[in-house]
Coordinates of C-alpha atoms in Angstrom, one line a residue:
M864 CA 127.2 97.1 81.0
A865 CA 126.1 100.7 81.9
A866 CA 127.7 102.4 78.9
A867 CA 129.5 101.7 75.7
A868 CA 132.8 103.3 74.7
T869 CA 132.7 105.6 71.7
G870 CA 136.3 106.7 71.7
P871 CA 139.2 107.5 74.0
G872 CA 137.7 108.8 77.3
R873 CA 134.2 108.9 75.9
R874 CA 131.2 106.9 76.9
R875 CA 127.6 106.9 75.7
L876 CA 124.4 105.8 77.4
T877 CA 123.0 102.4 76.6
R878 CA 119.5 102.2 75.4
P879 CA 118.0 101.1 78.8
T880 CA 119.7 103.9 80.6
A881 CA 118.6 106.5 77.9
V882 CA 115.0 105.3 78.1
A883 CA 115.1 105.4 81.9
L884 CA 116.5 108.9 81.8
F885 CA 113.9 110.0 79.3
L886 CA 111.2 108.6 81.6
L887 CA 112.6 110.4 84.6
L888 CA 112.7 113.7 82.7
I889 CA 109.0 113.3 81.7
S890 CA 108.1 112.4 85.3
L891 CA 109.9 115.4 86.7
T892 CA 108.3 117.7 84.2
A893 CA 104.9 116.4 85.0
F894 CA 105.6 116.7 88.7
A895 CA 106.8 120.3 88.4
A896 CA 103.8 121.2 86.3
L897 CA 101.5 119.8 88.8
F898 CA 103.1 121.8 91.6
L899 CA 103.0 125.0 89.5
L900 CA 99.3 124.5 88.7
R901 CA 98.5 123.7 92.3
P902 CA 101.0 125.5 94.5
T903 CA 101.7 123.8 97.8
P904 CA 102.7 125.6 101.0
M905 CA 105.1 122.8 102.0
A906 CA 103.7 123.2 105.5
D907 CA 106.2 120.9 107.3
L908 CA 109.0 122.8 105.8
L909 CA 107.5 126.0 107.3
V910 CA 107.6 124.3 110.7
Y911 CA 111.3 123.3 110.2
R912 CA 112.0 126.9 109.2
A913 CA 110.3 128.2 112.3
E914 CA 112.2 125.8 114.5
G915 CA 115.5 127.1 113.1
R916 CA 114.4 130.6 113.6
A917 CA 113.4 129.8 117.2
V918 CA 117.0 128.6 117.8
L919 CA 118.5 131.7 116.3
D920 CA 116.2 134.1 118.2
G921 CA 116.2 132.2 121.4
T922 CA 112.4 131.9 121.5
D923 CA 110.2 129.1 122.8
L924 CA 110.8 126.1 120.6
Y925 CA 107.6 124.3 121.6
G926 CA 105.4 127.4 122.0
F927 CA 105.0 128.6 118.5
R928 CA 102.3 127.6 116.0
V929 CA 102.7 128.3 112.3
T930 CA 100.7 128.1 109.0
E931 CA 97.0 128.3 108.8
W932 CA 96.8 124.9 110.4
K933 CA 98.6 126.1 113.6
L934 CA 101.3 123.5 113.5
P935 CA 103.7 123.1 116.4
A936 CA 107.3 121.7 116.6
T937 CA 107.2 118.0 117.5
Y938 CA 110.8 116.7 117.0
P939 CA 113.6 116.6 119.6
P940 CA 115.7 119.8 120.1
F941 CA 118.6 118.3 118.1
A942 CA 116.4 118.4 114.9
A943 CA 115.9 122.1 115.5
L944 CA 119.6 122.7 115.5
L945 CA 119.8 121.0 112.1
F946 CA 117.0 123.2 110.8
V947 CA 118.9 126.4 111.5
P948 CA 120.1 126.7 107.8
A949 CA 116.4 126.5 106.7
A950 CA 115.7 129.8 108.5
L951 CA 118.3 131.8 106.5
P952 CA 117.4 131.8 102.7
P953 CA 114.2 133.2 101.2
L954 CA 111.3 130.8 101.2
L955 CA 110.9 130.2 97.4
P956 CA 114.6 129.1 96.9
L957 CA 114.3 127.0 100.1
K958 CA 111.2 125.2 98.7
A959 CA 113.0 124.6 95.4
A960 CA 116.1 123.3 97.2
F961 CA 114.0 120.9 99.3
A962 CA 112.2 119.6 96.3
V963 CA 115.4 118.9 94.4
A964 CA 117.0 117.4 97.5
N965 CA 114.1 115.0 97.9
V966 CA 114.3 113.8 94.3
L967 CA 118.0 113.1 94.8
L968 CA 117.2 111.4 98.1
L969 CA 114.6 109.2 96.4
A970 CA 117.3 108.2 93.8
L971 CA 119.7 107.4 96.7
L972 CA 117.0 105.4 98.5
V973 CA 116.4 103.3 95.3
H974 CA 120.2 102.7 95.0
L975 CA 120.4 101.6 98.6
S976 CA 117.3 99.4 98.2
L977 CA 119.0 97.6 95.3
R978 CA 122.1 97.2 97.4
L979 CA 120.0 95.8 100.2
A980 CA 118.0 93.4 98.1
A981 CA 121.0 92.4 95.9
P982 CA 119.3 90.8 92.8
A983 CA 120.7 87.4 92.3
P984 CA 123.0 86.8 89.3
G985 CA 121.1 85.6 86.3
T986 CA 117.9 87.4 87.2
R987 CA 116.4 90.1 84.9
L988 CA 117.0 92.8 87.5
A989 CA 120.7 91.8 87.9
A990 CA 121.1 92.0 84.1
R991 CA 119.9 95.6 83.9
P992 CA 122.4 98.5 84.2
R993 CA 122.3 99.8 87.7
G994 CA 121.9 103.4 86.5
A995 CA 118.9 102.5 84.4
L996 CA 117.2 100.8 87.3
V997 CA 117.8 103.7 89.6
L998 CA 116.6 106.3 87.1
G999 CA 113.5 104.3 86.1
A1000 CA 112.5 103.5 89.6
T1001 CA 113.0 107.1 90.7
A1002 CA 110.7 108.3 87.8
L1003 CA 108.0 105.9 89.0
G1004 CA 108.6 106.3 92.7
L1005 CA 107.8 110.0 92.6
W1006 CA 104.1 109.0 92.2
L1007 CA 103.9 106.6 95.1
E1008 CA 101.6 108.3 97.6
P1009 CA 104.0 108.3 100.5
V1010 CA 106.8 109.8 98.4
F1011 CA 104.4 112.3 96.7
Q1012 CA 103.1 113.5 100.2
T1013 CA 106.7 113.8 101.4
M1014 CA 107.4 116.1 98.5
L1015 CA 104.1 118.0 99.0
F1016 CA 104.7 118.7 102.6
G1017 CA 108.5 119.3 102.4
Q1018 CA 109.1 116.4 104.8
I1019 CA 112.4 114.7 105.8
N1020 CA 111.2 111.1 105.6
L1021 CA 113.4 110.2 102.6
A1022 CA 116.5 111.6 104.4
L1023 CA 115.9 109.5 107.5
A1024 CA 115.2 106.4 105.5
C1025 CA 118.5 106.9 103.5
L1026 CA 120.4 107.5 106.7
V1027 CA 119.1 104.3 108.2
L1028 CA 119.4 102.2 105.1
W1029 CA 122.9 103.4 104.3
D1030 CA 124.0 102.4 107.8
L1031 CA 122.4 99.0 107.6
T1032 CA 123.9 98.1 104.1
R1033 CA 127.4 98.7 105.3
P1034 CA 129.5 95.7 106.3
D1035 CA 129.2 94.7 109.9
S1036 CA 133.0 95.3 110.2
A1037 CA 132.6 98.9 109.1
R1038 CA 133.9 101.5 111.5
G1039 CA 131.0 103.2 113.4
K1040 CA 128.3 101.1 111.9
G1041 CA 125.1 102.0 113.8
L1042 CA 126.0 105.6 114.4
A1043 CA 123.9 107.0 111.6
I1044 CA 120.9 105.1 113.0
G1045 CA 121.4 106.8 116.4
I1046 CA 121.6 110.2 114.7
A1047 CA 118.4 109.5 112.8
A1048 CA 116.7 108.5 116.0
G1049 CA 117.9 111.8 117.5
I1050 CA 116.1 113.7 114.8
K1051 CA 112.9 111.7 114.9
L1052 CA 112.5 109.0 117.5
T1053 CA 111.0 106.2 115.3
P1054 CA 114.4 105.0 113.7
A1055 CA 115.5 103.9 117.2
I1056 CA 113.8 100.6 116.5
F1057 CA 116.6 99.7 114.1
A1058 CA 119.0 99.8 117.0
V1059 CA 116.9 97.2 118.7
Y1060 CA 117.0 95.2 115.5
L1061 CA 120.8 95.3 115.5
L1062 CA 120.9 94.1 119.1
L1063 CA 118.4 91.3 118.4
T1064 CA 120.4 90.1 115.4
G1065 CA 123.6 89.9 117.5
R1066 CA 125.4 93.0 116.2
V1067 CA 126.0 94.4 119.7
R1068 CA 128.8 96.7 118.7
A1069 CA 126.7 98.4 116.0
A1070 CA 123.8 98.6 118.5
L1071 CA 126.1 100.3 121.0
W1072 CA 127.2 102.8 118.3
S1073 CA 123.5 103.6 117.7
F1074 CA 122.9 104.2 121.4
A1075 CA 126.0 106.4 121.4
G1076 CA 124.9 108.4 118.4
F1077 CA 121.5 108.9 119.9
A1078 CA 123.0 110.0 123.3
G1079 CA 125.2 112.4 121.4
T1080 CA 122.2 114.1 119.8
V1081 CA 120.5 114.4 123.2
L1082 CA 123.6 115.9 124.7
A1083 CA 124.0 118.4 121.8
G1084 CA 120.4 119.5 122.4
V1085 CA 120.9 119.9 126.1
A1086 CA 124.1 121.9 125.5
V1087 CA 122.5 124.4 123.1
L1088 CA 118.8 124.3 124.2
P1089 CA 118.7 123.1 127.8
G1090 CA 115.2 124.4 128.5
A1091 CA 113.7 123.0 125.4
S1092 CA 115.5 119.7 126.0
L1093 CA 114.0 119.4 129.5
E1094 CA 110.6 120.3 128.1
F1095 CA 110.7 117.8 125.3
W1096 CA 112.1 114.8 127.1
T1097 CA 109.8 115.2 130.1
R1098 CA 106.6 116.4 128.5
R1099 CA 106.4 116.9 124.7
M1100 CA 107.7 113.5 123.8
L1101 CA 104.6 111.9 125.4
E1102 CA 102.0 114.2 123.9
T1103 CA 100.7 112.2 121.0
R1104 CA 97.6 114.4 120.7
R1105 CA 99.9 117.4 120.1
V1106 CA 101.1 115.7 116.9
G1107 CA 97.5 115.3 115.5
R1108 CA 94.3 113.4 115.8
V1109 CA 95.0 109.7 115.8
W1110 CA 91.7 108.6 114.2
I1111 CA 91.9 110.5 110.9
V1112 CA 92.6 108.6 107.6
D1113 CA 96.0 110.4 107.4
N1114 CA 97.2 108.2 110.3
Q1115 CA 98.0 104.8 108.7
S1116 CA 99.2 103.1 111.9
L1117 CA 97.5 100.3 113.9
Q1118 CA 96.0 102.9 116.2
G1119 CA 94.4 104.8 113.3
L1120 CA 93.1 101.5 111.9
F1121 CA 91.5 100.5 115.2
A1122 CA 90.1 104.0 115.9
R1123 CA 88.3 104.0 112.6
L1124 CA 87.2 100.4 112.8
L1125 CA 85.8 100.8 116.4
H1126 CA 84.4 104.3 115.6
T1127 CA 86.2 105.9 118.6
T1128 CA 88.8 108.6 119.1
D1129 CA 90.7 106.4 121.6
P1130 CA 91.0 102.7 120.8
G1131 CA 92.7 102.3 124.1
T1132 CA 93.5 98.7 125.3
V1133 CA 92.6 97.1 122.0
W1134 CA 95.2 99.1 120.1
R1135 CA 97.9 98.7 122.8
V1136 CA 97.6 95.0 122.9
A1137 CA 97.6 94.8 119.1
A1138 CA 100.7 97.1 118.9
L1139 CA 102.5 95.0 121.6
V1140 CA 101.8 91.7 119.8
T1141 CA 102.8 93.2 116.5
A1142 CA 106.0 94.7 117.9
V1143 CA 107.1 91.4 119.5
A1144 CA 106.2 89.3 116.5
G1145 CA 107.7 91.7 113.9
L1146 CA 111.0 92.0 115.7
L1147 CA 111.2 88.3 116.3
L1148 CA 110.5 87.7 112.6
A1149 CA 113.2 90.2 111.7
R1150 CA 115.6 88.3 113.9
H1151 CA 114.6 85.0 112.4
A1152 CA 115.2 86.4 108.9
V1153 CA 118.8 87.2 109.7
R1154 CA 119.8 84.7 112.3
A1155 CA 118.3 81.6 110.6
H1156 CA 118.3 82.6 106.9
G1157 CA 120.9 85.3 106.5
H1158 CA 118.3 87.4 104.8
E1159 CA 119.1 90.9 105.8
A1160 CA 116.7 92.5 103.4
W1161 CA 113.6 90.8 105.0
G1162 CA 115.0 91.6 108.4
V1163 CA 115.3 95.3 107.7
L1164 CA 111.9 95.4 106.0
C1165 CA 110.1 93.5 108.8
T1166 CA 111.6 96.0 111.2
A1167 CA 110.5 99.0 109.1
L1168 CA 107.0 97.6 108.8
T1169 CA 106.8 97.0 112.5
A1170 CA 107.9 100.6 113.2
V1171 CA 105.2 102.2 111.1
L1172 CA 102.5 99.8 112.3
V1173 CA 103.1 100.2 116.1
S1174 CA 103.9 103.9 116.1
P1175 CA 101.0 105.8 117.6
I1176 CA 100.9 108.0 114.6
S1177 CA 102.2 107.1 111.2
W1178 CA 101.1 109.6 108.6
S1179 CA 100.9 108.2 105.2
H1180 CA 104.1 109.9 104.1
H1181 CA 105.9 108.0 106.8
W1182 CA 105.5 104.9 104.6
V1183 CA 108.4 105.9 102.3
W1184 CA 109.7 102.5 103.3
C1185 CA 107.5 101.3 100.4
V1186 CA 110.4 102.1 98.1
P1187 CA 112.8 99.4 99.5
L1188 CA 109.8 97.1 100.0
L1189 CA 108.8 97.3 96.4
V1190 CA 112.4 96.7 95.3
L1191 CA 112.6 93.6 97.5
L1192 CA 109.3 92.3 96.3
A1193 CA 110.5 92.7 92.7
V1194 CA 113.7 90.8 93.5
E1195 CA 111.6 88.1 95.3
A1196 CA 109.8 87.5 92.0
G1197 CA 112.8 85.5 91.0
P1198 CA 114.3 85.0 87.5
R1199 CA 110.9 84.8 85.8
P1200 CA 109.0 88.1 85.2
R1201 CA 106.1 87.4 87.5
P1202 CA 106.3 90.1 90.1
V1203 CA 102.6 89.9 91.0
L1204 CA 103.0 90.9 94.6
A1205 CA 105.3 93.8 93.8
V1206 CA 102.8 95.2 91.2
A1207 CA 99.9 94.8 93.6
A1208 CA 101.7 96.6 96.3
A1209 CA 102.8 99.4 93.9
V1210 CA 99.2 99.8 92.8
L1211 CA 98.1 100.1 96.4
F1212 CA 100.7 102.7 97.3
T1213 CA 99.7 104.7 94.2
A1214 CA 95.9 104.4 94.5
R1215 CA 95.4 106.9 97.4
S1216 CA 92.3 105.1 98.5
H1217 CA 92.3 106.6 102.0
W1218 CA 92.0 110.1 100.4
L1219 CA 89.0 109.0 98.4
V1220 CA 86.8 107.8 101.3
P1221 CA 84.7 110.4 103.2
H1222 CA 87.0 112.1 105.7
D1223 CA 86.0 115.7 106.2
G1224 CA 85.3 116.7 109.8
T1225 CA 84.5 113.5 111.7
L1226 CA 83.5 111.4 108.8
D1227 CA 86.7 109.3 109.3
L1228 CA 85.0 107.9 112.5
R1229 CA 81.8 106.9 110.6
L1230 CA 83.2 104.9 107.8
P1231 CA 81.0 101.8 107.1
W1232 CA 82.6 98.4 107.3
W1233 CA 83.0 98.0 103.6
L1234 CA 85.0 101.2 103.3
Q1235 CA 87.4 100.3 106.2
P1236 CA 90.0 98.6 103.9
A1237 CA 90.1 101.6 101.6
G1238 CA 90.5 103.9 104.6
S1239 CA 93.4 101.9 106.1
P1240 CA 95.2 100.4 103.2
Y1241 CA 98.8 100.7 104.6
P1242 CA 98.4 99.0 108.0
L1243 CA 96.4 96.2 106.4
L1244 CA 99.1 95.7 103.8
G1245 CA 101.8 95.9 106.5
L1246 CA 100.2 93.2 108.5
G1247 CA 99.7 91.1 105.4
L1248 CA 103.3 91.5 104.4
L1249 CA 104.5 90.4 107.9
L1250 CA 102.4 87.3 107.5
F1251 CA 103.8 86.8 104.0
A1252 CA 107.4 87.2 105.4
A1253 CA 106.6 84.6 108.1
W1254 CA 105.4 82.2 105.5
R1255 CA 108.4 83.0 103.2
L1256 CA 110.9 82.5 106.0
R1257 CA 109.2 79.5 107.6
G1258 CA 111.4 76.9 109.2
T1259 CA 115.2 76.7 109.4
P1260 CA 117.2 76.0 106.3
E1261 CA 118.5 72.4 106.2
G1262 CA 122.0 72.3 107.7
A1263 CA 121.7 75.8 109.2
P1264 CA 121.3 75.8 112.9
P1265 CA 119.5 78.7 114.6
G1266 CA 121.8 81.8 114.7
S1267 CA 123.6 80.9 111.5
A1268 CA 123.3 82.9 108.3
A1269 CA 123.2 80.2 105.7
G1270 CA 121.1 81.0 102.7
A1271 CA 117.6 79.8 102.7
P1272 CA 116.5 77.5 99.9
G1273 CA 113.7 79.0 97.8
L1274 CA 114.6 82.6 98.7
P1275 CA 116.0 84.0 95.5
G1276 CA 118.1 87.1 95.5
P1277 CA 118.7 87.9 99.2
R1278 CA 121.6 89.9 100.4
Q1279 CA 123.5 87.2 102.2
T1280 CA 125.4 88.1 105.3
S1281 CA 127.9 86.5 107.4
S1282 CA 126.9 85.5 111.0
P1283 CA 125.5 88.6 112.7
T1284 CA 127.9 88.1 115.5
S1285 CA 131.0 88.1 113.3
S1286 CA 132.5 90.6 111.0
P1287 CA 131.7 91.6 107.6
A1288 CA 128.5 91.1 105.7
S1289 CA 129.2 89.7 102.3
S1290 CA 127.1 92.1 100.3
P1291 CA 128.6 95.1 98.6
A1292 CA 128.3 97.7 99.9
A1293 CA 96.4 115.5 97.5
S1294 CA 96.3 117.1 100.9
S1295 CA 93.7 116.6 103.5
S1296 CA 91.6 119.4 104.9
D1297 CA 92.6 118.4 108.4
A1298 CA 95.4 120.4 109.9
S1299 CA 97.3 117.4 111.2
T1300 CA 98.0 115.9 107.8
M1301 CA 101.0 118.2 107.8
R1302 CA 102.8 116.1 110.3

């Protein structure tokens, strides 16, 4: 029960909700004080603002460089169209609006994560008021390094994660399911992997909606910015080096891991083979989670982990998928309060170990072997979690043929879905000195 009645039309907060709200207020106050004591330029927001201004002024979208770090535009032209409103208000109110919006988006992401993981009846999480869980998790989530960095840079990672997760937690019979994923991919290409996930799990109609949504964003960009569209889709999309240096500790992808491990600026074939194997294994594991076990939550998270691992560059703030991951791991702890893996992952995502290793100049390339895990915590954890998921989802549930969505024994609290090829799912709905950290 989220609240208790105190009279006609009146409700009061329960103790868990009141405590969670108090915790959130303390967390927000500390967060605001930290930003006031150490002002941040929100460099990525300045790039978005410049993109919107380039659209309004008709100037070269991919020719400008802004901030002291000389940052360029790197997103598709459709994103620049969405950034036009950012070019209109004064900078200080814009920064405040972005900060508030990201806090609200974090709360929404927690809510969507709980809906995805769907705590099983009788567990401690299921017994808690949903409002208390969202408020408390938001208070703590602000201090997760990927979320903190997203706030620090004025990034849109939380918005994209919410867009994708909202779409994926809708029933399979929902009108236009998949469209939001396509739109997210049109803003920033990485979410396109979730359209592949829909296709692999038999939800062809939703996958087609994703492709249609993505195509719509491309056509919108061509209609308004034909020159910039031609430039991006034929040149800029392939220029990884334009985004930043792949070997710095900011890059928590497999490519960054192998570059630092091999002490080279270009890990070449080693990384490409590792990325290919990880992509195939991760997507097949996601398919197995849904088709053999009906475990949508692990399917989505395996896809998200695969995306940030195989992307050429995954800045640490791209790992905001740690929020639904931690929620799922907490649910996976079962009815007894032993969320060891969830707590360990939360500590890792809060520790900021990659900022503590020597990384000024080219020191990232000279890390000794014993500092490598500290310099690449997220890709190592991502690989470990894929292996954990493979162990957790091993085999086919008894009586459930491949492709069915029968619940898997020993998997507490999944969001059970109907067969992917049928209609509805049953669930309710500290900055671096390097310039390229700002991407």
